mmCIF file of C-alpha atoms in Angstrom:
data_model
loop_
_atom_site.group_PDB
_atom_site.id
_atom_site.type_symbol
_atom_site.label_atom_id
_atom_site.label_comp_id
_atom_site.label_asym_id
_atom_site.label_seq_id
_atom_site.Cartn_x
_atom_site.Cartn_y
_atom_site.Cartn_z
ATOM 1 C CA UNK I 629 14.208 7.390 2.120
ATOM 2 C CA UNK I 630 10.465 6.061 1.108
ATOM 3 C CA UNK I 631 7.653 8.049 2.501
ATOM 4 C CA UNK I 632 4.778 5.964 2.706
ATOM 5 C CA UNK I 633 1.585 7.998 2.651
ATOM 6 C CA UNK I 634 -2.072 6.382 3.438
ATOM 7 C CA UNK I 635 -4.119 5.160 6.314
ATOM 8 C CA UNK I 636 -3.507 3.121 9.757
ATOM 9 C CA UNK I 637 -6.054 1.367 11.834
ATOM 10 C CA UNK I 638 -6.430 -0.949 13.948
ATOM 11 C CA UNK I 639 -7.626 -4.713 12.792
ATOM 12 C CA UNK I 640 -9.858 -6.258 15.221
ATOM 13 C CA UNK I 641 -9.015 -9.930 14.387
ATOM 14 C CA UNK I 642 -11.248 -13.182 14.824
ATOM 15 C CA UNK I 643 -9.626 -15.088 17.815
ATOM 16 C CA UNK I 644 -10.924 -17.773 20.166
ATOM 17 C CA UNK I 645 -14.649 -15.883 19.564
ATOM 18 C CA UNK I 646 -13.466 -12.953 20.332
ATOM 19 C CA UNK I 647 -11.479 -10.186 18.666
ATOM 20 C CA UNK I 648 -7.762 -9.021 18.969
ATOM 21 C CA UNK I 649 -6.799 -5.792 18.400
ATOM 22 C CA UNK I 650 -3.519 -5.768 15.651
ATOM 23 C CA UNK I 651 -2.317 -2.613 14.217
ATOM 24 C CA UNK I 652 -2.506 -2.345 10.488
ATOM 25 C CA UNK I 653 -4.058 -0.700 7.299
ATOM 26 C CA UNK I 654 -2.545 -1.165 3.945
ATOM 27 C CA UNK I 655 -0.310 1.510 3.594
ATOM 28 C CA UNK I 656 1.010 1.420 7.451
ATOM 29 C CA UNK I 657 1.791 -2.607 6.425
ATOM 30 C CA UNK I 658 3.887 -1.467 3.411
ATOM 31 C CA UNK I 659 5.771 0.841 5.942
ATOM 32 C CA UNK I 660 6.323 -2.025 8.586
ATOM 33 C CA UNK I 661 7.617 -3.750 5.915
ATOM 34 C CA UNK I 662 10.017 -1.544 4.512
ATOM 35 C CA UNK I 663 11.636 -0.905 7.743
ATOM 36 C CA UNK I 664 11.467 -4.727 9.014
ATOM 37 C CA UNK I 665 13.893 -4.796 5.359
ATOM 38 C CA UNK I 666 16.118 -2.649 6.632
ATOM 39 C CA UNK I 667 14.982 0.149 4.115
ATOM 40 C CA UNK I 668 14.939 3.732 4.986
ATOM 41 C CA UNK I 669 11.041 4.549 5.240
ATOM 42 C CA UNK I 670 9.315 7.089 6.821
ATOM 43 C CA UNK I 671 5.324 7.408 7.490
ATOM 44 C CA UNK I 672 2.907 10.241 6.838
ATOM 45 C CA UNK I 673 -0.573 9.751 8.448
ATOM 46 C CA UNK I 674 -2.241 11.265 11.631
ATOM 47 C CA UNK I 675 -1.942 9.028 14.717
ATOM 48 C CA UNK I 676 -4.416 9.383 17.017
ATOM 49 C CA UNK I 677 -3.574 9.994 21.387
ATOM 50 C CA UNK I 678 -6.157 7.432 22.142
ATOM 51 C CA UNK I 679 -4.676 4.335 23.778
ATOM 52 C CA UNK I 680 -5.320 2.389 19.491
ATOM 53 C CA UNK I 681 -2.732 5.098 18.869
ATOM 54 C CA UNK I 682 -0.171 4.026 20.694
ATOM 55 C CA UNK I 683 -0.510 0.477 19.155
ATOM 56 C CA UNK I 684 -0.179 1.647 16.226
ATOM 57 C CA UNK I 685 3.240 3.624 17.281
ATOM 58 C CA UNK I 686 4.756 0.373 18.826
ATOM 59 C CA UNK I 687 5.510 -1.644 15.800
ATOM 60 C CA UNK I 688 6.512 2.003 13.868
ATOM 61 C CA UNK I 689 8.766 2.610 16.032
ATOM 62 C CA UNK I 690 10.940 -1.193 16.429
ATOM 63 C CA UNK I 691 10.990 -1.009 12.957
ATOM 64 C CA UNK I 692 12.787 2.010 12.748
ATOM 65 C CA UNK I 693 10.108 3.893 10.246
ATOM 66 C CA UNK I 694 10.546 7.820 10.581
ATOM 67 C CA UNK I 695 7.312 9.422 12.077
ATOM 68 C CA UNK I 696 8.576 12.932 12.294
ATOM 69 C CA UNK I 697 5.781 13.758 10.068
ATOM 70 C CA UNK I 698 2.723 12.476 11.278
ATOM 71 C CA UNK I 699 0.471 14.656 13.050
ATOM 72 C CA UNK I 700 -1.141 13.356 16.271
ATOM 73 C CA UNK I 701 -4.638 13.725 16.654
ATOM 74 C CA UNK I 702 -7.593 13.897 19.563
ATOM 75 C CA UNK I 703 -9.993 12.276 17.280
ATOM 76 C CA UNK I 704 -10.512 8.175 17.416
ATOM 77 C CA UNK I 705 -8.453 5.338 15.475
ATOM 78 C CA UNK I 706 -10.692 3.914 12.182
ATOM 79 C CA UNK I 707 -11.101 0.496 13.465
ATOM 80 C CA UNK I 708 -11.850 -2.935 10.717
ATOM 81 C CA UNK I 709 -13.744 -5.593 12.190
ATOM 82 C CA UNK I 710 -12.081 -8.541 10.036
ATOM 83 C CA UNK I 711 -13.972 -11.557 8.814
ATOM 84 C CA UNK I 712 -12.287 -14.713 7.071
ATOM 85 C CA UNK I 713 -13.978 -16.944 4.979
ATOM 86 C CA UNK I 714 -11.768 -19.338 3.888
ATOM 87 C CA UNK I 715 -8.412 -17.881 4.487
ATOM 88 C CA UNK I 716 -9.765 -14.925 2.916
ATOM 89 C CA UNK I 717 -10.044 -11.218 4.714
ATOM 90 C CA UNK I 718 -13.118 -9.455 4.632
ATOM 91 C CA UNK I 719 -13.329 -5.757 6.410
ATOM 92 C CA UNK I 720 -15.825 -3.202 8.293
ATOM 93 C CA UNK I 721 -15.325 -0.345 8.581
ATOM 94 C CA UNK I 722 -15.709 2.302 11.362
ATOM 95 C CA UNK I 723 -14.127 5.286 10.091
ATOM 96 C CA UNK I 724 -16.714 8.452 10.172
ATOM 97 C CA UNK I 725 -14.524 11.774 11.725
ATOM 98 C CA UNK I 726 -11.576 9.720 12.235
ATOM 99 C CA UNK I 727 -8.002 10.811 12.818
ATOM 100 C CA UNK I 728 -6.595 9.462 9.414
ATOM 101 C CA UNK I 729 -9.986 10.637 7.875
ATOM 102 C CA UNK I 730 -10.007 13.666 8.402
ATOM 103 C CA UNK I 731 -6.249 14.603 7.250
ATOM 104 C CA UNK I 732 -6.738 17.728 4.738
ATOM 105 C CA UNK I 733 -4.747 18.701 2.009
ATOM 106 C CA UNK I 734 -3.562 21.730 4.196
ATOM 107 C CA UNK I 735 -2.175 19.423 6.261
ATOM 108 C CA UNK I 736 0.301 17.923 4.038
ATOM 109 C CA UNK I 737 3.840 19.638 4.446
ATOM 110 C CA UNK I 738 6.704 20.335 2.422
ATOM 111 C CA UNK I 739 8.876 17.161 2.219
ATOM 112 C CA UNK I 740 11.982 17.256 3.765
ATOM 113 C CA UNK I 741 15.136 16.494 0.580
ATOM 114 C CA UNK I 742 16.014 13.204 2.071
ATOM 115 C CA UNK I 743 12.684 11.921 0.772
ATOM 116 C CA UNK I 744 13.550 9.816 -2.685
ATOM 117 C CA UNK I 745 10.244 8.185 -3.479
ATOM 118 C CA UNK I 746 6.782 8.169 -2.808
ATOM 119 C CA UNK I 747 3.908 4.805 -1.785
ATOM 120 C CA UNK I 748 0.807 5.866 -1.249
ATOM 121 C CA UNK I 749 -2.862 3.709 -1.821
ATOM 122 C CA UNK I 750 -5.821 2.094 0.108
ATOM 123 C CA UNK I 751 -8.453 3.175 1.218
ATOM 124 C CA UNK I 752 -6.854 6.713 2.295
ATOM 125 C CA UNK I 753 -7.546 7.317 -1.378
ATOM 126 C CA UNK I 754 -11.761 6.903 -1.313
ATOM 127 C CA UNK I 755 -12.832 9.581 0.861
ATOM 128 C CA UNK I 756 -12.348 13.133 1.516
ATOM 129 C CA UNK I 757 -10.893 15.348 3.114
ATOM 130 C CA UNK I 758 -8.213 12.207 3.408
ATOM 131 C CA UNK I 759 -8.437 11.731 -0.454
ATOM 132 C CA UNK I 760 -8.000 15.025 -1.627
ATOM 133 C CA UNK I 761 -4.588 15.547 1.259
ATOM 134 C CA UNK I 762 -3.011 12.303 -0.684
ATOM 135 C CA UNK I 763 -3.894 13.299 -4.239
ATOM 136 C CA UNK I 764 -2.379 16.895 -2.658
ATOM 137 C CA UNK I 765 0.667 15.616 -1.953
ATOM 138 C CA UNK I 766 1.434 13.653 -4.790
ATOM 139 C CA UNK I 767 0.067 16.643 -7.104
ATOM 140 C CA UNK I 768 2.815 18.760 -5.726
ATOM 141 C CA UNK I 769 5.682 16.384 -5.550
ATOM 142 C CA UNK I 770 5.751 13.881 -8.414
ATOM 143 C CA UNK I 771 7.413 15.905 -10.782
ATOM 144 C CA UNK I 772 10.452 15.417 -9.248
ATOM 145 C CA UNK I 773 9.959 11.821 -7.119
ATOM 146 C CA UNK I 774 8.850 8.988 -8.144
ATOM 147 C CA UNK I 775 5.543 7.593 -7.154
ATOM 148 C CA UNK I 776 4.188 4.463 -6.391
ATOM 149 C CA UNK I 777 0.200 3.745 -6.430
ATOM 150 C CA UNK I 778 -1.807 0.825 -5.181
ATOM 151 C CA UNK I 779 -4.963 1.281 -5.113
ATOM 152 C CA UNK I 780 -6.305 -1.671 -3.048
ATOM 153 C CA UNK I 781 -9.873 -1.303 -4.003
ATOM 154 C CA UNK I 782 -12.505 -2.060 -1.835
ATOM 155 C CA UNK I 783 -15.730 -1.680 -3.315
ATOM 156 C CA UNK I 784 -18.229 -1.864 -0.406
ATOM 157 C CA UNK I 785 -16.160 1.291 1.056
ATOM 158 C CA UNK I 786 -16.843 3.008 -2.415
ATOM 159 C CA UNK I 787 -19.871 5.518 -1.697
ATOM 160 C CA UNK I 788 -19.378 7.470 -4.848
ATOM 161 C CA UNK I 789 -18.043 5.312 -7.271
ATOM 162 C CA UNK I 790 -17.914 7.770 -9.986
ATOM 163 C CA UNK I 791 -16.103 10.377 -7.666
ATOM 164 C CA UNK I 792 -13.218 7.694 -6.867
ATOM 165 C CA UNK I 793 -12.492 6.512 -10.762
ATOM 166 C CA UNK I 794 -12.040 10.551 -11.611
ATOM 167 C CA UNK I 795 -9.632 10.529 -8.922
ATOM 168 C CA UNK I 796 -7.833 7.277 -9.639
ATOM 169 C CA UNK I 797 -7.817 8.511 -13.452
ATOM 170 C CA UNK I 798 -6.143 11.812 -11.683
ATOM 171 C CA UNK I 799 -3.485 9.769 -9.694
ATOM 172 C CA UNK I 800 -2.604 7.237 -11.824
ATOM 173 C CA UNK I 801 -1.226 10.286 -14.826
ATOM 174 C CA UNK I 802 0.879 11.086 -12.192
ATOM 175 C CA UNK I 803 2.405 7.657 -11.065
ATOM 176 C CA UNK I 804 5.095 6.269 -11.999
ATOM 177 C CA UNK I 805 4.566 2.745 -10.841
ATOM 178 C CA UNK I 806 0.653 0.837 -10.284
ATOM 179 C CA UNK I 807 0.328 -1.894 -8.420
ATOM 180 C CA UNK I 808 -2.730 -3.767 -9.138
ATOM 181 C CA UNK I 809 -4.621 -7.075 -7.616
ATOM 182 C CA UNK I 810 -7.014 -9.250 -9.989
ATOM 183 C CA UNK I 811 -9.830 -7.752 -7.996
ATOM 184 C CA UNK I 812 -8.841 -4.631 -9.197
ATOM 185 C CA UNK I 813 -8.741 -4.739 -12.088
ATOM 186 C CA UNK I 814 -12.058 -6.470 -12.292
ATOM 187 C CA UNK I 815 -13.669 -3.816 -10.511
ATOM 188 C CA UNK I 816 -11.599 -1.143 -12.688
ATOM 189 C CA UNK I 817 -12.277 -2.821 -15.866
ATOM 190 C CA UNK I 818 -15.134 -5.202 -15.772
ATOM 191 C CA UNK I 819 -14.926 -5.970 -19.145
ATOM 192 C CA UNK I 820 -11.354 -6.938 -20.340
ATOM 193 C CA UNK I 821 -9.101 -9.283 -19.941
ATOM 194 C CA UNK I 822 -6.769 -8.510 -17.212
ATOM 195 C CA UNK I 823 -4.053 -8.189 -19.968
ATOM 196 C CA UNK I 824 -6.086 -5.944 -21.722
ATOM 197 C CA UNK I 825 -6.963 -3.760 -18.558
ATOM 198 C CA UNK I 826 -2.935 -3.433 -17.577
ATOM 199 C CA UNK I 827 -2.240 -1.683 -21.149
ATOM 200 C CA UNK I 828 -4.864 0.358 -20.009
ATOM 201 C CA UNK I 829 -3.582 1.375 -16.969
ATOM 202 C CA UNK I 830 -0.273 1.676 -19.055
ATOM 203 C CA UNK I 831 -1.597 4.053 -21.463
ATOM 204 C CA UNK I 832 -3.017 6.355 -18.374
ATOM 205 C CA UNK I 833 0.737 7.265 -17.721
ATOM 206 C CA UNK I 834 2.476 5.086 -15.415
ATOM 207 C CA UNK I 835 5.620 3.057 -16.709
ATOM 208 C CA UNK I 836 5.374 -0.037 -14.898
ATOM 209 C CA UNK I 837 2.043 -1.966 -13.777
ATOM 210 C CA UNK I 838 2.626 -4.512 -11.947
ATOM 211 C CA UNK I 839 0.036 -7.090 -11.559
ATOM 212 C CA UNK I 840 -0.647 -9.557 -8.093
ATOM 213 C CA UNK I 841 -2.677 -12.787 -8.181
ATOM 214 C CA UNK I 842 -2.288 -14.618 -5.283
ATOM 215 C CA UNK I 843 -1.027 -18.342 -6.306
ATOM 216 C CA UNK I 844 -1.119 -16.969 -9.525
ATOM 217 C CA UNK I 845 2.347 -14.885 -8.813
ATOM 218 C CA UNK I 846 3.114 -11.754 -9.907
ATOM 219 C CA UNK I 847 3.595 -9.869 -13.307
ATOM 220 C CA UNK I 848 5.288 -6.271 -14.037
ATOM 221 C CA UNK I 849 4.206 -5.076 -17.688
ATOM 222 C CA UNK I 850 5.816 -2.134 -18.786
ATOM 223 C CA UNK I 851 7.049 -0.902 -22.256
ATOM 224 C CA UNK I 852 9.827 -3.671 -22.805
ATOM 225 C CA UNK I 853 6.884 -6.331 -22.285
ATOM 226 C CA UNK I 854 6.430 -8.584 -19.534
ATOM 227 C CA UNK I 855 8.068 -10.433 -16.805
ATOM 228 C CA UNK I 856 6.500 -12.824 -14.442
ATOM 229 C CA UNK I 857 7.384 -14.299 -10.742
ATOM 230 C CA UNK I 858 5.867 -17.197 -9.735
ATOM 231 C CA UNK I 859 4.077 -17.493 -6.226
ATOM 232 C CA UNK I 860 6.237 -18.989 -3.733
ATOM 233 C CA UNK I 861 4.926 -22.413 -2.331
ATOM 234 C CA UNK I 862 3.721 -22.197 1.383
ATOM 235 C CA UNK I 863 1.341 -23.004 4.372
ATOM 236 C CA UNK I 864 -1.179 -20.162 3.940
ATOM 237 C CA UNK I 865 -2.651 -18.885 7.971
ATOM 238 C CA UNK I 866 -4.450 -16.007 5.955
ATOM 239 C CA UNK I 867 -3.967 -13.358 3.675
ATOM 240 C CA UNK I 868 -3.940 -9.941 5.843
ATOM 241 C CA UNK I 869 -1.218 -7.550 4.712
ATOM 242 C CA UNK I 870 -0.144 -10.154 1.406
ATOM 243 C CA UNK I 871 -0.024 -7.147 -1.181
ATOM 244 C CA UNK I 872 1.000 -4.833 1.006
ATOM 245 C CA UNK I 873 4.647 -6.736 1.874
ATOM 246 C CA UNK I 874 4.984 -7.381 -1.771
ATOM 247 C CA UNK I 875 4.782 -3.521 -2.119
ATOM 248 C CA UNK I 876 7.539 -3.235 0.242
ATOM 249 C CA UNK I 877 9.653 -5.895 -1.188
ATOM 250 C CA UNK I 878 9.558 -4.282 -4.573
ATOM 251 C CA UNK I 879 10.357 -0.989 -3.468
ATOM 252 C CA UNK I 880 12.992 -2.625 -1.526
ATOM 253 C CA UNK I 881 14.604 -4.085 -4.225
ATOM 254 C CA UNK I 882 14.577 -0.946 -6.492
ATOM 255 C CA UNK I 883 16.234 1.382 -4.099
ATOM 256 C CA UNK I 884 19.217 -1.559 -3.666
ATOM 257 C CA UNK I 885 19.026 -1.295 -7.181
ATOM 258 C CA UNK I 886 19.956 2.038 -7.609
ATOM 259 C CA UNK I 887 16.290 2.270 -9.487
ATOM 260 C CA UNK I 888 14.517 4.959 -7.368
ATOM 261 C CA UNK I 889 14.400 8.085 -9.133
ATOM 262 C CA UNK I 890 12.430 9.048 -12.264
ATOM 263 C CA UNK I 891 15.371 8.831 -14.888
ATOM 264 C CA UNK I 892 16.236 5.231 -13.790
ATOM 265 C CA UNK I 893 12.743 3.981 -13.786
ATOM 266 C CA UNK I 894 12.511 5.085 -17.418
ATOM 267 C CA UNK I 895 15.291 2.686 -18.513
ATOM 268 C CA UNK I 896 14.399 -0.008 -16.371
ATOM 269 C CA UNK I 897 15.358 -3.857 -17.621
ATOM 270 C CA UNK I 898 13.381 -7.079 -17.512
ATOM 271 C CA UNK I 899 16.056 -8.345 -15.349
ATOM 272 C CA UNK I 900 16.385 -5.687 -12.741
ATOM 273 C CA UNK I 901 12.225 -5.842 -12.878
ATOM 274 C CA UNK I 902 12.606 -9.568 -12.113
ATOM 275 C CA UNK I 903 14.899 -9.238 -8.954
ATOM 276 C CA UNK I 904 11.925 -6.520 -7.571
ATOM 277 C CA UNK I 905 9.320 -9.395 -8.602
ATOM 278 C CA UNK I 906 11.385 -11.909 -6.252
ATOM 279 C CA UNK I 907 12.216 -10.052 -3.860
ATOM 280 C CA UNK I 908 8.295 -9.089 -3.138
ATOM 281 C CA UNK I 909 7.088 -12.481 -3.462
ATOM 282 C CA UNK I 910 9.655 -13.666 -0.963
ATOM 283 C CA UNK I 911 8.826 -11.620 1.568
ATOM 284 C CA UNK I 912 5.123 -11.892 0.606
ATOM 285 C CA UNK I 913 5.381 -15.250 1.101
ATOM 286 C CA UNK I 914 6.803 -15.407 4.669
ATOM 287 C CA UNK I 915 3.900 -12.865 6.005
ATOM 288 C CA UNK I 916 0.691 -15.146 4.203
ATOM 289 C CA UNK I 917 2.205 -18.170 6.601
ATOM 290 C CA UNK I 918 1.342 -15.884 9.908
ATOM 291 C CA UNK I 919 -1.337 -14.621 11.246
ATOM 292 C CA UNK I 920 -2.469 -11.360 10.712
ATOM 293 C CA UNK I 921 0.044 -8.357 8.645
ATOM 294 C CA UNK I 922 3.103 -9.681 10.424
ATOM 295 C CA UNK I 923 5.731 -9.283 7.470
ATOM 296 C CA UNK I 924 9.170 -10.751 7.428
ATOM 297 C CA UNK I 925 12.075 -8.875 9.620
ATOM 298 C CA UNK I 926 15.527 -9.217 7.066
ATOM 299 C CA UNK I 927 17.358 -11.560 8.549
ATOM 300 C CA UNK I 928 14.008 -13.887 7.959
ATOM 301 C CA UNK I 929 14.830 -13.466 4.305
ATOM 302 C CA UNK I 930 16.336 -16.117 1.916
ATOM 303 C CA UNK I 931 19.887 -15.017 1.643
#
């Protein structure tokens, strides 16, 4: 089973001049995913009693993630106030003393042995005491599981930009696997080529970065080379929840794979890296033609 490990919220979505409330954050998305796949996943991440809480337990629940280990809380849901400008998602944040935000690395408890893998990322990473209970549990755990790290930086959520590189430079030597946009890597390395920056993210420790570009497709560099998976033609509605089904859909393929354990990682081939490329852009594909971070069930799959 895949614990994914990061925030939920609630999106309030542009919609006839209004806004609709949709149930999402990054790493929640990856978990929707990986159960809509039919992958074992559970979730670690307070859920709040307010009424945003129970959205947010709905779509957990029909997918069949495992929420034995989330803590429920009597503090509020983080709500983002989305914006699209051109297709694009743009985000506010209300998050001060929230549920998810105030998870501490106390809080974090001993995995149960079932647990094969760790995802964990977003903005759950920035601030504390949420940070420091992520970069808790992976400290304790990823000797013996493998972890998977995307970032998903936003930079106007950055207070203390300084603080958060120290801590990505901290979570990344214990990673096995990086996920990173374009964006991020700008932001992470303003001044190389995005090439350039993934052999730096290499070099920090992880085996595999994989890189996202939208149209652009998707690349996994690791220390055979390079692969690449091209973007899969389709209607774009908007972008919400794009990288984080892509997630799922690699970490989908790896466990069918047989890949999901340290020791198989490190002998990884271009071809199985190929099938994890595919198999995220597929289903990355199918959620950019929706609205909102609505990714694909598995019998909406190519077969």
């Amino acid at each position: 089973m895949i614990l994914c490990a990061g925030e939920s919220l609630i999106d309030m979505v542009p919609e006839a001049g209004a806004f609709r409330p949709l149930a999402g954050g990054s790493v929640y998305n990856t978990a929707i995913a990986l159960g809509r796949l039919g992958e074992p996943v559970a979730y670690l991440w307070p859920i709040s009693r307010d009424g945003f809480g129970d959205i947010l337990l709905r779509p957990l629940a029909e997918a069949g993630v495992d929420t034995g280990l989330c803590p429920r809380s009597d503090r509020l849901t983080t709500l983002a106030v989305v914006s699209l400008r051109d297709g694009e998602a743009r985000y506010s944040f209300y998050d001060e003393g929230s549920a998810g935000r105030m998870l501490a690395p106390e809080d974090i408890p001993a995995l149960p042995d079932h647990i094969q893998a760790i995802f964990a990322g977003g903005i759950s990473l920035v601030p504390d005491p949420c940070g420091a209970a992520i970069e808790s549990l992976i400290g304790r755990n990823h000797a013996g599981l493998p972890v998977m790290l995307d970032p998903n930086i936003r930079p106007f959520f950055i207070t203390d930009p300084a603080a958060y590189r120290a801590r990505l430079d901290r979570l990344l030597a214990m990673s096995d696997i990086v996920k990173l946009s374009s964006d991020d890597l700008e932001w992470l390395f303003p001044d190389l080529a995005p090439e350039e920056a993934a052999q730096q993210v290499l070099a920090a420790g992880p085996r595999i970065v994989l890189q996202t570009g939208g149209a652009s497709g998707a690349r996994a560099i690791w220390a055979g080379g390079a692969v690449t998976a091209p973007a899969i033609r389709t209607t774009v509605a908007d972008t919400i929840g794009a990288g984080d089904t892509f997630n799922a859909g690699v970490l989908a393929s790896l466990r069918r794979q047989g890949l999901l354990s340290k020791a198989a990682l490190a002998r990884i081939s271009a071809d199985q890296l190929q099938a994890a490329l595919a198999l995220g852009a597929q289903a990355a594909a199918i959620t950019v033609s929706r609205p909102g971070a609505n990714p694909p069930w598995a019998h909406e799959m190519p077969a």
